[in-house]
C-alpha cells in the first residue's frame, strides 16, 4: 500500500510541475506574443481556469506528501519526503501571499477596466511563479529520489 501511495504522490506532484512549468515557459510566452489585448484576455482566462483547479492540486500534493512522510517514517528516504513536503508548504504559502492576490485581480480584468500597470503586475506574477516552479521541481525531485 505504501508503494502505491509513493508512486501516486510522485505522479500527482510531477504532473503539477509539468503544468506549472508549461505556464511559466510555454503559455505565458505564447500569450506575450499575441496581438493587442489578447495577452491580457488570455491571462485573465487562464487565471480563472487554473485558479479554480490549482488550490486543490497544491493542497492535495502537500497532503499526499505528508501522508507518505508519516506512513513511511521508518523507511529509507523519509527525510527526502519530509523535505519535499516542507518545500510544498513553502509553495502553498508563497502562492497565498504573493501569487493569488495578483491572480485574483488579473482574472477580473478586461481591456476596459484593467489598470495602467497591468503588465508590471503580470511580470511580478511571472517572477514569483518562476521561483515557485523551482521550488516544486525541487520537491518533485526529492520525491522521485525517495522512491529508490
mmCIF file of C-alpha atoms in Angstrom:
data_model
loop_
_atom_site.group_PDB
_atom_site.id
_atom_site.type_symbol
_atom_site.label_atom_id
_atom_site.label_comp_id
_atom_site.label_asym_id
_atom_site.label_seq_id
_atom_site.Cartn_x
_atom_site.Cartn_y
_atom_site.Cartn_z
ATOM 1 C CA UNK A 1 0.000 0.000 0.000
ATOM 2 C CA UNK A 2 2.856 2.386 0.819
ATOM 3 C CA UNK A 3 4.369 1.792 -2.611
ATOM 4 C CA UNK A 4 1.104 2.778 -4.305
ATOM 5 C CA UNK A 5 0.959 5.964 -2.206
ATOM 6 C CA UNK A 6 4.567 6.784 -3.070
ATOM 7 C CA UNK A 7 4.033 6.336 -6.796
ATOM 8 C CA UNK A 8 0.672 8.134 -6.821
ATOM 9 C CA UNK A 9 2.079 11.097 -4.883
ATOM 10 C CA UNK A 10 5.088 11.364 -7.182
ATOM 11 C CA UNK A 11 2.886 11.272 -10.282
ATOM 12 C CA UNK A 12 0.451 13.877 -8.903
ATOM 13 C CA UNK A 13 3.292 16.246 -7.985
ATOM 14 C CA UNK A 14 5.081 15.536 -11.275
ATOM 15 C CA UNK A 15 2.046 16.389 -13.377
ATOM 16 C CA UNK A 16 1.538 19.572 -11.333
ATOM 17 C CA UNK A 17 5.159 20.501 -12.020
ATOM 18 C CA UNK A 18 4.578 19.898 -15.729
ATOM 19 C CA UNK A 19 1.526 22.154 -15.813
ATOM 20 C CA UNK A 20 3.240 24.947 -13.888
ATOM 21 C CA UNK A 21 6.423 24.631 -15.966
ATOM 22 C CA UNK A 22 4.304 24.878 -19.110
ATOM 23 C CA UNK A 23 2.558 28.003 -17.807
ATOM 24 C CA UNK A 24 5.882 29.642 -16.993
ATOM 25 C CA UNK A 25 7.914 28.734 -20.041
ATOM 26 C CA UNK A 26 5.383 27.998 -22.797
ATOM 27 C CA UNK A 27 1.931 29.504 -22.286
ATOM 28 C CA UNK A 28 2.979 32.919 -20.966
ATOM 29 C CA UNK A 29 5.467 33.304 -23.817
ATOM 30 C CA UNK A 30 2.705 32.467 -26.276
ATOM 31 C CA UNK A 31 0.383 34.940 -24.557
ATOM 32 C CA UNK A 32 3.052 37.659 -24.610
ATOM 33 C CA UNK A 33 3.361 37.270 -28.378
ATOM 34 C CA UNK A 34 -0.355 37.730 -29.042
ATOM 35 C CA UNK A 35 -1.525 40.982 -30.627
ATOM 36 C CA UNK A 36 -3.217 43.886 -28.879
ATOM 37 C CA UNK A 37 -5.439 42.905 -25.926
ATOM 38 C CA UNK A 38 -5.205 39.154 -26.482
ATOM 39 C CA UNK A 39 -2.338 38.724 -23.975
ATOM 40 C CA UNK A 40 -4.325 40.246 -21.142
ATOM 41 C CA UNK A 41 -7.503 38.378 -22.103
ATOM 42 C CA UNK A 42 -5.649 35.050 -22.270
ATOM 43 C CA UNK A 43 -4.012 35.621 -18.885
ATOM 44 C CA UNK A 44 -7.372 36.524 -17.337
ATOM 45 C CA UNK A 45 -8.965 33.367 -18.734
ATOM 46 C CA UNK A 46 -6.013 31.240 -17.607
ATOM 47 C CA UNK A 47 -6.200 32.820 -14.171
ATOM 48 C CA UNK A 48 -9.867 31.906 -13.872
ATOM 49 C CA UNK A 49 -9.411 28.373 -15.209
ATOM 50 C CA UNK A 50 -6.241 27.361 -13.366
ATOM 51 C CA UNK A 51 -7.166 29.437 -10.321
ATOM 52 C CA UNK A 52 -10.131 27.123 -9.820
ATOM 53 C CA UNK A 53 -8.060 23.909 -10.020
ATOM 54 C CA UNK A 54 -4.599 24.631 -8.658
ATOM 55 C CA UNK A 55 -5.528 25.210 -4.989
ATOM 56 C CA UNK A 56 -6.811 21.621 -4.777
ATOM 57 C CA UNK A 57 -3.760 20.328 -6.641
ATOM 58 C CA UNK A 58 -1.261 22.148 -4.417
ATOM 59 C CA UNK A 59 -3.022 21.222 -1.172
ATOM 60 C CA UNK A 60 -3.623 17.676 -2.416
ATOM 61 C CA UNK A 61 0.062 17.283 -3.279
ATOM 62 C CA UNK A 62 1.020 18.560 0.143
ATOM 63 C CA UNK A 63 -1.432 16.225 1.918
ATOM 64 C CA UNK A 64 -0.248 13.220 -0.092
ATOM 65 C CA UNK A 65 3.373 14.046 0.702
ATOM 66 C CA UNK A 66 2.579 14.465 4.389
ATOM 67 C CA UNK A 67 0.738 11.137 4.483
ATOM 68 C CA UNK A 68 3.699 9.484 2.738
ATOM 69 C CA UNK A 69 6.101 11.061 5.239
ATOM 70 C CA UNK A 70 4.068 9.756 8.198
ATOM 71 C CA UNK A 71 3.349 6.319 6.731
ATOM 72 C CA UNK A 72 6.937 5.808 5.616
ATOM 73 C CA UNK A 73 8.645 7.414 8.590
ATOM 74 C CA UNK A 74 10.780 4.358 9.320
ATOM 75 C CA UNK A 75 11.637 3.665 5.676
ATOM 76 C CA UNK A 76 14.631 4.911 3.754
ATOM 77 C CA UNK A 77 14.005 8.213 2.031
ATOM 78 C CA UNK A 78 11.735 9.571 4.759
ATOM 79 C CA UNK A 79 13.929 12.637 5.167
ATOM 80 C CA UNK A 80 13.638 13.363 1.447
ATOM 81 C CA UNK A 81 9.845 13.150 1.663
ATOM 82 C CA UNK A 82 9.722 15.433 4.707
ATOM 83 C CA UNK A 83 11.912 17.958 2.884
ATOM 84 C CA UNK A 84 9.705 17.713 -0.204
ATOM 85 C CA UNK A 85 6.621 18.308 1.946
ATOM 86 C CA UNK A 86 8.316 21.324 3.528
ATOM 87 C CA UNK A 87 9.014 22.724 0.055
ATOM 88 C CA UNK A 88 5.381 22.164 -0.901
ATOM 89 C CA UNK A 89 4.366 24.084 2.244
ATOM 90 C CA UNK A 90 6.608 26.940 1.057
ATOM 91 C CA UNK A 91 4.955 26.806 -2.377
ATOM 92 C CA UNK A 92 1.460 26.991 -0.842
ATOM 93 C CA UNK A 93 2.399 29.899 1.429
ATOM 94 C CA UNK A 94 4.105 31.672 -1.450
ATOM 95 C CA UNK A 95 1.008 31.136 -3.591
ATOM 96 C CA UNK A 96 -1.356 32.515 -0.958
ATOM 97 C CA UNK A 97 0.783 35.518 -0.041
ATOM 98 C CA UNK A 98 2.294 36.535 -3.384
ATOM 99 C CA UNK A 99 0.641 34.948 -6.411
ATOM 100 C CA UNK A 100 -3.053 34.555 -5.569
ATOM 101 C CA UNK A 101 -3.640 38.265 -4.826
ATOM 102 C CA UNK A 102 -2.239 39.229 -8.235
ATOM 103 C CA UNK A 103 -4.139 36.419 -9.942
ATOM 104 C CA UNK A 104 -7.403 37.401 -8.246
ATOM 105 C CA UNK A 105 -7.059 40.922 -9.606
ATOM 106 C CA UNK A 106 -5.908 39.828 -13.052
ATOM 107 C CA UNK A 107 -8.655 37.332 -13.686
ATOM 108 C CA UNK A 108 -11.282 40.110 -13.473
ATOM 109 C CA UNK A 109 -9.557 42.495 -15.863
ATOM 110 C CA UNK A 110 -10.796 43.346 -19.308
ATOM 111 C CA UNK A 111 -9.252 45.784 -21.778
ATOM 112 C CA UNK A 112 -11.750 48.342 -20.496
ATOM 113 C CA UNK A 113 -11.107 48.041 -16.752
ATOM 114 C CA UNK A 114 -7.502 46.890 -16.373
ATOM 115 C CA UNK A 115 -5.120 49.187 -14.504
ATOM 116 C CA UNK A 116 -2.382 51.073 -16.302
ATOM 117 C CA UNK A 117 0.277 48.924 -14.597
ATOM 118 C CA UNK A 118 -1.301 45.568 -15.523
ATOM 119 C CA UNK A 119 1.787 44.404 -17.425
ATOM 120 C CA UNK A 120 4.022 45.257 -14.475
ATOM 121 C CA UNK A 121 1.733 43.246 -12.194
ATOM 122 C CA UNK A 122 1.788 40.298 -14.596
ATOM 123 C CA UNK A 123 5.591 40.491 -14.806
ATOM 124 C CA UNK A 124 5.743 40.402 -10.991
ATOM 125 C CA UNK A 125 3.459 37.365 -11.005
ATOM 126 C CA UNK A 126 5.754 35.714 -13.567
ATOM 127 C CA UNK A 127 8.859 36.317 -11.415
ATOM 128 C CA UNK A 128 7.183 34.855 -8.346
ATOM 129 C CA UNK A 129 5.919 31.959 -10.438
ATOM 130 C CA UNK A 130 9.446 31.136 -11.680
ATOM 131 C CA UNK A 131 10.574 30.821 -8.065
ATOM 132 C CA UNK A 132 7.545 28.695 -7.201
ATOM 133 C CA UNK A 133 8.222 26.419 -10.172
ATOM 134 C CA UNK A 134 11.816 25.951 -8.995
ATOM 135 C CA UNK A 135 10.527 25.047 -5.517
ATOM 136 C CA UNK A 136 8.027 22.463 -6.749
ATOM 137 C CA UNK A 137 10.593 20.989 -9.161
ATOM 138 C CA UNK A 138 12.898 20.508 -6.172
ATOM 139 C CA UNK A 139 10.043 18.878 -4.220
ATOM 140 C CA UNK A 140 9.305 16.565 -7.141
ATOM 141 C CA UNK A 141 12.974 15.623 -7.491
ATOM 142 C CA UNK A 142 13.136 14.760 -3.788
ATOM 143 C CA UNK A 143 10.006 12.619 -4.034
ATOM 144 C CA UNK A 144 11.406 10.826 -7.073
ATOM 145 C CA UNK A 145 14.694 10.233 -5.248
ATOM 146 C CA UNK A 146 12.807 8.858 -2.254
ATOM 147 C CA UNK A 147 11.289 6.177 -4.482
ATOM 148 C CA UNK A 148 14.669 4.497 -4.910
#
